[in-house]
Coordinates of C-alpha atoms in Angstrom, one line a residue:
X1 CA 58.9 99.8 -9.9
X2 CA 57.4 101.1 -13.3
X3 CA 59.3 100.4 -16.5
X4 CA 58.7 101.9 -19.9
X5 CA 59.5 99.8 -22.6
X6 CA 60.9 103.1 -24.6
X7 CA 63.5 104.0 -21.4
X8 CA 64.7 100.7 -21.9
X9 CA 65.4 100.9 -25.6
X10 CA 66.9 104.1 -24.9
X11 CA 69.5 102.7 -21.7
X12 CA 70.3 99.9 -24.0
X13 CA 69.1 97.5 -21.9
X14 CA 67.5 95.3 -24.7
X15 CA 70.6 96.2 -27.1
X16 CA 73.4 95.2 -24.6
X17 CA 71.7 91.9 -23.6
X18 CA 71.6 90.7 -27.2
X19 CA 75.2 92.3 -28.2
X20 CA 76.8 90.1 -24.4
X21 CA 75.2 86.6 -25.8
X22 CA 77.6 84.1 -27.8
X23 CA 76.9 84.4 -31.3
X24 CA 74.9 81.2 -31.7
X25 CA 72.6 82.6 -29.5
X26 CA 71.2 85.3 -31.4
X27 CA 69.4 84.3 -34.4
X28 CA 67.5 87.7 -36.0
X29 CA 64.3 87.0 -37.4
X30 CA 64.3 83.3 -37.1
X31 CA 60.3 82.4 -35.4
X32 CA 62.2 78.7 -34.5
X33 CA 64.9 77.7 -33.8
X34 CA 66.2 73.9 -33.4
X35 CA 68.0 72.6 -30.5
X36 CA 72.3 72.8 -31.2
X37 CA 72.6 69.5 -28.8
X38 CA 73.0 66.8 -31.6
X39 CA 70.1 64.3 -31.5
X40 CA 72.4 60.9 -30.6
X41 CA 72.3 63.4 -26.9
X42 CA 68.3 64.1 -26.3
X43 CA 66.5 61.5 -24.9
X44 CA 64.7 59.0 -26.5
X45 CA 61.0 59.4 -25.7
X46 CA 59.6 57.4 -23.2
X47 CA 62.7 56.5 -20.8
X48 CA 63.1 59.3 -18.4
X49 CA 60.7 58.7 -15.6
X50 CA 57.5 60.9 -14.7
X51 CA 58.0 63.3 -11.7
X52 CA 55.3 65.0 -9.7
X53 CA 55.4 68.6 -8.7
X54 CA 55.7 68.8 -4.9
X55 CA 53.1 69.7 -2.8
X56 CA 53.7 73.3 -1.0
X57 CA 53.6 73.2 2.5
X58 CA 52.1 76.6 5.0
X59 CA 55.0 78.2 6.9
X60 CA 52.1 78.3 9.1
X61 CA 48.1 78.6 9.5
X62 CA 45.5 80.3 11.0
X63 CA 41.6 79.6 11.8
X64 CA 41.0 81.2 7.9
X65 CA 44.5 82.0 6.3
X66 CA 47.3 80.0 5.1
X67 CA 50.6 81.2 4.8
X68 CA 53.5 80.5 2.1
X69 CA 57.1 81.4 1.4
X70 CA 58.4 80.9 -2.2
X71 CA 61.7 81.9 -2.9
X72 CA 62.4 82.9 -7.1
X73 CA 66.1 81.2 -7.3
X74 CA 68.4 80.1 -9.7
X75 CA 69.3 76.5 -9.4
X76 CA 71.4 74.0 -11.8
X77 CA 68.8 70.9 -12.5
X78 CA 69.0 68.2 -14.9
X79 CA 66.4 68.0 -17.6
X80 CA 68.0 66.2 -20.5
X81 CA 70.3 63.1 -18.9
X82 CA 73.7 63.6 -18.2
X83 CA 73.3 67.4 -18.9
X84 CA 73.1 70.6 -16.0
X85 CA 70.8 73.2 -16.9
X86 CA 70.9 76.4 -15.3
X87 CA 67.0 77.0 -14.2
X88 CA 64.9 79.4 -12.6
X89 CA 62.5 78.1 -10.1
X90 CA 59.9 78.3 -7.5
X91 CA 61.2 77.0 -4.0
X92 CA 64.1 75.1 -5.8
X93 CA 61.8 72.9 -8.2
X94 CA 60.4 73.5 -12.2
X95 CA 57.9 73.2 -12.2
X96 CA 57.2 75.1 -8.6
X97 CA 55.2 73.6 -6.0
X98 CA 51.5 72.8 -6.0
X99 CA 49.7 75.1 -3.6
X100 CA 46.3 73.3 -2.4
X101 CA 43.7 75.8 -1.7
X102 CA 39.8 75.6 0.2
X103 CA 37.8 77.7 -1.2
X104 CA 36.6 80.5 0.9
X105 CA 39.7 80.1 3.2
X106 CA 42.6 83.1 2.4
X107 CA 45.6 82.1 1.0
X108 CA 49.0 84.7 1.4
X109 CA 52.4 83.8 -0.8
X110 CA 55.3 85.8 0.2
X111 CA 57.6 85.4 -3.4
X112 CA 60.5 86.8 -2.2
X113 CA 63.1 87.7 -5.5
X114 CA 66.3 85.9 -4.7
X115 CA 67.2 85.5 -8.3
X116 CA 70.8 87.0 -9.5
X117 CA 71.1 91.0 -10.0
X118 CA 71.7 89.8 -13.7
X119 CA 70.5 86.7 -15.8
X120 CA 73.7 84.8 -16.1
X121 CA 73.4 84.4 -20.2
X122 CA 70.9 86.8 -21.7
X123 CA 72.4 89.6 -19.6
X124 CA 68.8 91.2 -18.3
X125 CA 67.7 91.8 -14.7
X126 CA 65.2 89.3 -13.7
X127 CA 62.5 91.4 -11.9
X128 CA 59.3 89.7 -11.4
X129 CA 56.0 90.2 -10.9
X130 CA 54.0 87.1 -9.8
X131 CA 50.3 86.4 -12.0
X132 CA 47.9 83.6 -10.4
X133 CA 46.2 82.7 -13.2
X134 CA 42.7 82.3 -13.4
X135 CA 42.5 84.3 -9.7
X136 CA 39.8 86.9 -8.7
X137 CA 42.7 88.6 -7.0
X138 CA 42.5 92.5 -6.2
X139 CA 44.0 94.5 -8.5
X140 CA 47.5 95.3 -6.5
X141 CA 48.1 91.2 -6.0
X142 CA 47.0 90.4 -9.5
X143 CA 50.8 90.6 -11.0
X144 CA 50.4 93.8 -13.0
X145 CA 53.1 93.8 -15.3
X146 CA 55.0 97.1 -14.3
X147 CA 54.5 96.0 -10.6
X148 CA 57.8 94.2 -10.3
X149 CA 59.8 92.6 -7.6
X150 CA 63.9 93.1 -8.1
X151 CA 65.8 90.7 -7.2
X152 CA 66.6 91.4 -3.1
X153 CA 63.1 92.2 -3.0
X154 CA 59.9 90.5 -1.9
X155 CA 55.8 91.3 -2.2
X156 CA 53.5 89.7 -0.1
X157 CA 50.1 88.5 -2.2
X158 CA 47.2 87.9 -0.7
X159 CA 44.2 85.1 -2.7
X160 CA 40.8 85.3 -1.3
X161 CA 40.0 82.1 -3.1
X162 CA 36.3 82.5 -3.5
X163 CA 35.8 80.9 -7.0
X164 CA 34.3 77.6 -7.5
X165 CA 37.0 74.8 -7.4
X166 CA 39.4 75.1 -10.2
X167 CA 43.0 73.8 -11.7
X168 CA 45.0 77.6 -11.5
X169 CA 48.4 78.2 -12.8
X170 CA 51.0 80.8 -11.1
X171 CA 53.8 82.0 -12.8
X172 CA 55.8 85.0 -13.6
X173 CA 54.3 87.8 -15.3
X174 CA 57.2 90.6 -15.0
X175 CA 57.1 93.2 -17.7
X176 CA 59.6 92.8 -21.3
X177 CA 60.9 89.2 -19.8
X178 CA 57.6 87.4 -18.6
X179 CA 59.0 84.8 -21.5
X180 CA 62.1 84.1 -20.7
X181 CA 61.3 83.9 -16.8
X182 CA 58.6 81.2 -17.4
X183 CA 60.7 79.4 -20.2
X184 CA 63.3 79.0 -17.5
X185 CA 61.2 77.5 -14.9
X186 CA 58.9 79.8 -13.2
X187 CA 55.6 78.3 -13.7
X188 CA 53.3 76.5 -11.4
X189 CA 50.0 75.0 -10.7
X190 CA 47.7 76.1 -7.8
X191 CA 44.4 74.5 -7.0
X192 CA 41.3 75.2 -5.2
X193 CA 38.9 72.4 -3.9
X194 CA 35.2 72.9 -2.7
X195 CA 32.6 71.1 -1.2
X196 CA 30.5 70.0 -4.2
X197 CA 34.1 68.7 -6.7
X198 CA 34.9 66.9 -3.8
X199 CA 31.6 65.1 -3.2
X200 CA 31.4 64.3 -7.5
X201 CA 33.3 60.8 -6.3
X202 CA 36.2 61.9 -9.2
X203 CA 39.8 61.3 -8.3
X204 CA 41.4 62.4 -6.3
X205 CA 44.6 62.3 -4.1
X206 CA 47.0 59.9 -5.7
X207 CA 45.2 59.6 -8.9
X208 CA 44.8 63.8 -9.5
X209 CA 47.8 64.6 -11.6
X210 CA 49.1 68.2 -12.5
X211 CA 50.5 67.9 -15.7
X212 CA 52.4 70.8 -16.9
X213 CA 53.0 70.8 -20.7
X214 CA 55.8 73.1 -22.4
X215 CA 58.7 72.8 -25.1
X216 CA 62.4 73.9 -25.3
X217 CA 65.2 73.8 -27.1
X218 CA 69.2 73.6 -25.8
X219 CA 72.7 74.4 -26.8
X220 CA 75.4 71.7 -27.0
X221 CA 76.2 72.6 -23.2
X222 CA 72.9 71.4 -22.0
X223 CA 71.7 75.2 -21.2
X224 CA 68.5 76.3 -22.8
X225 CA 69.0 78.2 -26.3
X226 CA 66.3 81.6 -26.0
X227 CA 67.3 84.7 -28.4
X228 CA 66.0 88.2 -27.2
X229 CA 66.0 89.2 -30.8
X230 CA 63.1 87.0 -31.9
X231 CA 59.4 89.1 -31.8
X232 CA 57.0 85.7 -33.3
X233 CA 57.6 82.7 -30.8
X234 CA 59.5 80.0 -29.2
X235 CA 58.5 76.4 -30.8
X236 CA 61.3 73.6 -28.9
X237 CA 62.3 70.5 -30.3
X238 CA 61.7 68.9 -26.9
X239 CA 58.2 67.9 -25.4
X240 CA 58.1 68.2 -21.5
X241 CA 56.0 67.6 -19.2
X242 CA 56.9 69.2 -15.9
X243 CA 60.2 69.6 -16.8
X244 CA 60.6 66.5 -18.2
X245 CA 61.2 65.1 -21.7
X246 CA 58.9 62.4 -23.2
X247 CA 58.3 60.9 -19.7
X248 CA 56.7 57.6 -19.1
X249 CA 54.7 57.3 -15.8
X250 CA 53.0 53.9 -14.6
X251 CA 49.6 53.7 -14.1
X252 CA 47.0 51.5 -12.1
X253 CA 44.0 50.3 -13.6
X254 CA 41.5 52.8 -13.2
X255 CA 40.5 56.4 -13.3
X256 CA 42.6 59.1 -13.0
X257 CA 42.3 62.8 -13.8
X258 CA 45.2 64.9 -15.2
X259 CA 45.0 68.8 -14.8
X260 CA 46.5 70.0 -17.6
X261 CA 48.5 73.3 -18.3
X262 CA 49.7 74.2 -21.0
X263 CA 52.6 76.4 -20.3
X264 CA 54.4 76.7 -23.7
X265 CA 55.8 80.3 -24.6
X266 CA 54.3 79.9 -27.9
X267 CA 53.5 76.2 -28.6
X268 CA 49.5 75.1 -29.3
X269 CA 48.9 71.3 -28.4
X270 CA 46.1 68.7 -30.6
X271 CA 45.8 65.8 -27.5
X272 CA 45.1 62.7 -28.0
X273 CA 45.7 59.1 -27.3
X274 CA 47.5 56.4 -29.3
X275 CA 44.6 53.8 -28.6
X276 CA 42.0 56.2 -30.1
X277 CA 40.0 56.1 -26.7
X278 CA 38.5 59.2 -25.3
X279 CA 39.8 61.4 -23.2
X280 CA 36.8 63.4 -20.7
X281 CA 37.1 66.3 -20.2
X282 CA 35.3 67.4 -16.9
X283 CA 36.6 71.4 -16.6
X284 CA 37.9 74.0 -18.4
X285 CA 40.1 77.1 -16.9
X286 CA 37.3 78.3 -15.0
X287 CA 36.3 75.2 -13.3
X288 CA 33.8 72.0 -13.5
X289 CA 31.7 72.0 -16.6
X290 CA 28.1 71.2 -16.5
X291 CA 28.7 67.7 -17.8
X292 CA 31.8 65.9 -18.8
X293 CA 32.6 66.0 -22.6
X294 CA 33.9 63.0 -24.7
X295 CA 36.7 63.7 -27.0
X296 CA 39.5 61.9 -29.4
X297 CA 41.1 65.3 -29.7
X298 CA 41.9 68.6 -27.3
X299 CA 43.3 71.8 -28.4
X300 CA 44.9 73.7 -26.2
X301 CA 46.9 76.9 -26.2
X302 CA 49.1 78.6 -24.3
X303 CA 47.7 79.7 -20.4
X304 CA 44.8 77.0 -21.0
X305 CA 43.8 74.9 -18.4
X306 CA 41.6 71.0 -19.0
X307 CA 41.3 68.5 -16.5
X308 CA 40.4 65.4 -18.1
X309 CA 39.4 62.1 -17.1
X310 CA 41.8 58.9 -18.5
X311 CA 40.6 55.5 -17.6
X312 CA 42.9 53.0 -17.9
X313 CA 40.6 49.9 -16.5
X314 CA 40.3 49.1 -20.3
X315 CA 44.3 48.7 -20.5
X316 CA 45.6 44.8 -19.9
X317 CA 48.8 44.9 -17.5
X318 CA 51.9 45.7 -19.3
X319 CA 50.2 47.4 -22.0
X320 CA 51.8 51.5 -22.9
X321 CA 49.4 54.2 -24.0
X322 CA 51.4 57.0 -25.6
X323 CA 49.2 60.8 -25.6
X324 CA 50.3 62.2 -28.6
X325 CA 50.5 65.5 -30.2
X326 CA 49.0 67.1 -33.2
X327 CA 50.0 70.8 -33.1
X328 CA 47.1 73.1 -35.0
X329 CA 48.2 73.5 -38.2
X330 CA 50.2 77.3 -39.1
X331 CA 52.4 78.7 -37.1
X332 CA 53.5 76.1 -35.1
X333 CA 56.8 74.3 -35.8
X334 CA 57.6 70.6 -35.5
X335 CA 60.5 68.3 -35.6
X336 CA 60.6 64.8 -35.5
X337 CA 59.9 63.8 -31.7
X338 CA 57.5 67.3 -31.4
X339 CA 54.4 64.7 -31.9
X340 CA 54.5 62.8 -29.0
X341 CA 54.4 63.9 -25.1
X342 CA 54.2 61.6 -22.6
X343 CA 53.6 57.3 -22.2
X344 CA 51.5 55.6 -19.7
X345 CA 52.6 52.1 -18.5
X346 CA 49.9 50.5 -17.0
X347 CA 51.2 48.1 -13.6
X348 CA 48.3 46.1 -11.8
X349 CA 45.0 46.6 -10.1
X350 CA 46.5 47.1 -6.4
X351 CA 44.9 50.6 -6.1
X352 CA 42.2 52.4 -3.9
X353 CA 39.0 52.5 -5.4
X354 CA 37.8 55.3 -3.6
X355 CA 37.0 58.7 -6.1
X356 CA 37.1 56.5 -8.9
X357 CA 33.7 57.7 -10.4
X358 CA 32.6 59.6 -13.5
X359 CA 29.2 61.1 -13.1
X360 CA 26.9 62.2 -15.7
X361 CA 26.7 65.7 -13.8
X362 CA 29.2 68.2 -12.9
X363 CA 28.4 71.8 -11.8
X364 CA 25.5 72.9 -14.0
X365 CA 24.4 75.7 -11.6
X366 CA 27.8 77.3 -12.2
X367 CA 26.9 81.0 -12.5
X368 CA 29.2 82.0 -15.7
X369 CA 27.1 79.2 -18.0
X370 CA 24.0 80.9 -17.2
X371 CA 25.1 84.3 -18.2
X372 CA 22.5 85.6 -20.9
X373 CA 23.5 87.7 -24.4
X374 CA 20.4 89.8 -23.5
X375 CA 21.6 90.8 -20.3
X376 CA 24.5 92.2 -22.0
X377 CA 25.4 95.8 -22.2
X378 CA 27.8 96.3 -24.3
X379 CA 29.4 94.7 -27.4
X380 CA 33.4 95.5 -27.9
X381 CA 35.6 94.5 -30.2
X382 CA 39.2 93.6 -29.5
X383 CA 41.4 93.5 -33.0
X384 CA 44.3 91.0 -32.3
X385 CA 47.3 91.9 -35.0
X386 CA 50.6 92.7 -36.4
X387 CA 51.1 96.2 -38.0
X388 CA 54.2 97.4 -39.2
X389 CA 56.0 94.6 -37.6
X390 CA 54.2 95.8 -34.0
X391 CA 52.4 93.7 -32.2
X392 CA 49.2 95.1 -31.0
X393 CA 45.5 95.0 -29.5
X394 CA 43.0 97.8 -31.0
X395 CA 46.1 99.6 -32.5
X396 CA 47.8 100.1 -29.4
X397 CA 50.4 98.1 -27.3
X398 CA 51.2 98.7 -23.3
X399 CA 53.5 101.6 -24.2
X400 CA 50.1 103.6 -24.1
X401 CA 49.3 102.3 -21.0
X402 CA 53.1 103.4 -19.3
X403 CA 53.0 106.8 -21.4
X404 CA 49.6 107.9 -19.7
X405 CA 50.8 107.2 -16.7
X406 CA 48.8 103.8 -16.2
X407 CA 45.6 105.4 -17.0
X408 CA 45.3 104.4 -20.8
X409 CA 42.1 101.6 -20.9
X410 CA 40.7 99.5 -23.8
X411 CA 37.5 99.4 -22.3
X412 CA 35.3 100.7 -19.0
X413 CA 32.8 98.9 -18.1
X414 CA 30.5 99.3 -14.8
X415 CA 30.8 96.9 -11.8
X416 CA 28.3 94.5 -12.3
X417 CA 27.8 94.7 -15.9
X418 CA 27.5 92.0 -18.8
X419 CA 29.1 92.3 -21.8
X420 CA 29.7 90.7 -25.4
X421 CA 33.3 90.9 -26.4
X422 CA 34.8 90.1 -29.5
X423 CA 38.2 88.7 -30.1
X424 CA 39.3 89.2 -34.1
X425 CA 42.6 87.7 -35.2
X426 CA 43.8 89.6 -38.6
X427 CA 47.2 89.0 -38.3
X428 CA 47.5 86.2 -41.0
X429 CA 49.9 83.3 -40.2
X430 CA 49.8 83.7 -36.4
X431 CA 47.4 82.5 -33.8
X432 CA 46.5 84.8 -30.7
X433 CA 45.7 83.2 -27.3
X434 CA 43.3 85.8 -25.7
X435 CA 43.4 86.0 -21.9
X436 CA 41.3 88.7 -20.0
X437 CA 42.4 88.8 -16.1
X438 CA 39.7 88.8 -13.1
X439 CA 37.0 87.6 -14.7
X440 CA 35.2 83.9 -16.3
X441 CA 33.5 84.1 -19.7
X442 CA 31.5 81.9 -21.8
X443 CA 32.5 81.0 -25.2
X444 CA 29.6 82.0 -27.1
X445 CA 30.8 81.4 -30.7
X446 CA 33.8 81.2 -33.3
X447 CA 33.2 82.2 -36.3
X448 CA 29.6 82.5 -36.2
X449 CA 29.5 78.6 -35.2
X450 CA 29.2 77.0 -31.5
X451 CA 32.4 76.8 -29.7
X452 CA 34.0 73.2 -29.6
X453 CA 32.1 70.9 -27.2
X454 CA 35.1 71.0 -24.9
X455 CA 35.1 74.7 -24.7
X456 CA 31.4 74.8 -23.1
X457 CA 32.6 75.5 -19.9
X458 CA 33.9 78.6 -17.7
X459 CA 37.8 79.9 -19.5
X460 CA 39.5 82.9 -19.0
X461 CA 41.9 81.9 -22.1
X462 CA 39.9 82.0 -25.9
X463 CA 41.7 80.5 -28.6
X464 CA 42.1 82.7 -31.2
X465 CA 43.3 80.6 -34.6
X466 CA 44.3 82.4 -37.8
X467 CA 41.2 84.5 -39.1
X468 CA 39.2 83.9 -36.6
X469 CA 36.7 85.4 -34.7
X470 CA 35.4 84.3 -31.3
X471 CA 32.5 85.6 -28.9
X472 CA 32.3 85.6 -25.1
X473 CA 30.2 87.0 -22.4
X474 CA 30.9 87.9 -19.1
X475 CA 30.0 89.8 -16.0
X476 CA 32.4 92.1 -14.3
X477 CA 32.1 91.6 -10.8
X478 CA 35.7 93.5 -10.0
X479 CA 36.8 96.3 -9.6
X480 CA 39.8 98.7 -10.8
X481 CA 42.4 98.3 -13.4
X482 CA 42.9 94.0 -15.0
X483 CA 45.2 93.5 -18.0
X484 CA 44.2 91.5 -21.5
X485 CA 46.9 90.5 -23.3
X486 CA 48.3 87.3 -26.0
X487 CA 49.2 84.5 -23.8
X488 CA 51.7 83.4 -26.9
X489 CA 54.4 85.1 -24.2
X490 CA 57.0 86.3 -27.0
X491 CA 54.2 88.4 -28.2
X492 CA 53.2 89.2 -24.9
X493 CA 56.6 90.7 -23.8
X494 CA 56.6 92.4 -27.4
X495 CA 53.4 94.8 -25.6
X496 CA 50.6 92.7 -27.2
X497 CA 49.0 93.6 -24.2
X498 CA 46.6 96.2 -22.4
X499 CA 44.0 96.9 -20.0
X500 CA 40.4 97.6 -18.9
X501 CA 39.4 99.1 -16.2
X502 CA 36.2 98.2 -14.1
X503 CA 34.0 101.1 -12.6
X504 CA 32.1 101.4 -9.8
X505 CA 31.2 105.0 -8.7
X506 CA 30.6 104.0 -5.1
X507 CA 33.8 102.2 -4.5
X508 CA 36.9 102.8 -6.5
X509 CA 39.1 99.8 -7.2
X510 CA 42.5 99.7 -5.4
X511 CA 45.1 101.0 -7.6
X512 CA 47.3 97.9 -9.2
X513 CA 50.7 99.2 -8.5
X514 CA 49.7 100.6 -4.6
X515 CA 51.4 97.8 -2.7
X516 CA 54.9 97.8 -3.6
X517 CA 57.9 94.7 -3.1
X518 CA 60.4 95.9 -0.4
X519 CA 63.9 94.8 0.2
X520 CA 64.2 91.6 1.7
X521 CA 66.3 92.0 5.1
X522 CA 68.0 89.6 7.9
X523 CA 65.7 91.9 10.1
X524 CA 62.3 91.3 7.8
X525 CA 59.8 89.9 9.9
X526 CA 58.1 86.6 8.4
X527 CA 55.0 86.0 6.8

């Protein structure tokens, strides 16, 4: 179902949901807002336990396809103790389940809408559209914004997995409300393995952690506090991690590697450990990097993925590691807890000391690091910034796209094709991250300087600070219409967004809004 911001603003859709919230709720112009729940109530850090995502299970398999059922739902969970907070989720849990992929073996999710006809406090309809993050998908199962699922309906996806092994994310990505359905639980991570990360001897099992990192702030009732009437961002007074706040989780005496998300509407993240040790960072969103990288700090922005390698042999038994938090300087906002996430307790040496390895050598064949600025094409520029209080990319938002009937595109190139793009942020105070669907690109440069040693690796998320400018090159080996938007969500929802569209003369890409949800019925058959 297609939805144009504009008819929207002209139902009073947008108007009515912020007039039916409680006072309190609605803060005009305010980029921050801090939690009503009085601090003696939150949590001190480091007390609630660490929880695991659970593992998704197939409804059933085949010889090369395996089949899910994920139900969007509303469910009451407790996040801050002694507090019930009405949540959205994935198959009953936030964060949703981890779905374990092979590479080169087919993966179908059915996400089947069973989310109320209307969100119970900020008075919108949830519709979703469901984004894997960091997928090859074809265009149609890609999550297109204005391809949504109402609620009573369900879309069947369907996830070649043919990339290299990777740390994906899925979450919603359904057009105006993408925000506030990921801020109230529908997020997840989704990995693909292969034969050559699983032969590197790193961890694995047990000691591979998805680590899902966001912020939020609450009302006195527990419930989350979001206003529809803010445009800039959503900066919590309380750290999770998924779904948890502060959490402390024990440790064995060796190597473990985290896959990282950060899923924060708006939030940017400075990692780093209280010890001052390294953290190793072995792949960025796209995958293993050529070698691992050593460092006392990580950035990370919103829809970027790291796994990194902690080892905690070093650590005597008994001793806490805290990762702490430096938030980028500008835009982000901080309160007194906001620079701390998580504690490590470390237990004993009673462990498995298989995959406990760190090699020298990661993937250095992978295709997107060999990509060459002469083979390039083309060099676009993409202008990230606010005019006239609008969000906008190149002057224009996704109202272009819905007012030319889905045909409007930034750019065109050819199947096939390299190109330089340039990612410009001139919208002073704010930082933009920049995410281009389908593809993998190198980070060629920021500001005329090499990208942070961290960065060298495959992303499909740049990070795109106040005044800066940053280079990438990639190949377009897709075809048909992908969407480039701010992964800072507010401004996402607020049409910072639009799209390319890949040609190929010999084989036109499927259009993204041709397979449509459909009610789900008692009499629907399963996946």
């Amino acid at each position: 179902m297609a939805l144009s911001r504009r008819d929207l603003i002209k139902t009073g859709v947008f108007a009515g949901a912020a007039l039916s919230l409680p006072l309190h709720r609605v803060v005009s112009g305010q980029s921050a807002l801090a939690s009503r729940m009085p601090t003696s109530k939150l949590p001190k850090p480091f007390t609630v336990p660490f929880v695991r995502p659970p593992i998704a299970v197939p409804v059933r398999t085949t010889g090369t396809t395996d089949y899910y059922h994920i139900e969007s739902k509303m469910i009451s969970g407790e996040i801050l103790p002694g507090f019930k907070t009405m949540l959205f989720s994935y198959g009953g849990s936030v964060p949703g389940p981890v779905i374990k992929a092979t590479r080169g073996r087919e993966v179908v999710v059915r996400h089947w809408n069973n989310l109320p006809a209307v969100h119970p406090t900020l008075g919108y309809e949830p519709w979703t559209s469901v984004h894997l993050h960091g997928s090859a998908s074809l265009p149609q199962y890609d999550g297109y914004a204005s391809d949504v699922t109402l609620p009573g309906q369900f879309k069947d996806y369907h996830y070649p997995n043919e990339q290299p092994a990777r740390t994906l994310w899925y979450h919603d990505h359904g057009i105006h409300h993408t925000a506030e359905n990921v801020y109230h639980g529908l997020a997840a991570q989704y990995h693909i393995h292969d034969p050559l990360e699983q032969s590197l001897g790193i961890p694995q099992g047990e000691f591979d952690v998805a680590l899902m990192l966001s912020d939020a702030m609450f009302n006195k009732d527990g419930s989350l506090l979001f206003t529809l009437a803010n445009q800039n961002g959503l900066w919590g007074d309380v750290m999770l991690v998924n779904g948890r706040p502060w959490p402390v989780m024990q440790v064995k005496r060796r190597k473990y590697r985290f896959r990282l998300c950060a899923a924060a509407l708006s939030r940017s993240f400075g990692l780093s450990l209280d010890s001052g040790d390294p953290l190793v960072v072995i792949a960025t969103d796209g995958g293993l990097m050529p070698a691992p990288v050593s460092t006392t700090s990580l950035r990370m922005m919103s829809g970027e993925r790291y796994e990194i390698i902690i080892d905690f042999s070093k650590y005597a038994v008994g001793q806490r590691i805290v990762m702490k938090n430096t938030s980028p300087s500008g835009v982000n906002k901080d309160y007194v807890n906001t620079d701390k996430l998580m504690a490590f307790d470390v237990i004993g040496d009673d462990f498995d000391t298989a995959n406990n390895n760190l090699p020298a050598v990661l993937n250095p064949a992978d295709p997107v690091m060999h990509l060459r600025e002469a083979d390039a094409v083309a060099n676009r520029q993409l202008l990230f910034q606010r005019k006239g209080g609008q969000w906008e990319i190149n002057g224009t938002t996704w109202d272009e796209v819905e007012e030319d009937n889905f045909e409007f595109v930034l750019a065109s190139p050819r199947y096939g094709d390299t190109e330089i793009w340039e990612f410009k942020n001139s919208s002073g105070g704010w930082f933009h991250p920049a995410h281009v669907h389908l593809v993998d690109f190198r980070i060629l440069s920021r500001n005329g300087l090499p990208p942070m040693p961290y960065e060298v690796g495959p992303k499909d998320v740049a990070y795109l600070g106040e005044n800066e400018v940053v280079r990438v090159l990639m190949k377009f080996e897709g075809r048909g219409k992908y969407m480039i938007h701010c992964h800072n969500l507010v401004h996402e929802d607020h049409d910072m967004m639009s799209q390319y569209e890949v040609i190929d003369p010999l084989q036109p890409g499927d259009d993204p809004m041709g397979t449509r949800a459909t009610a789900y019925l008692p009499t629907t058959p399963p996946v």
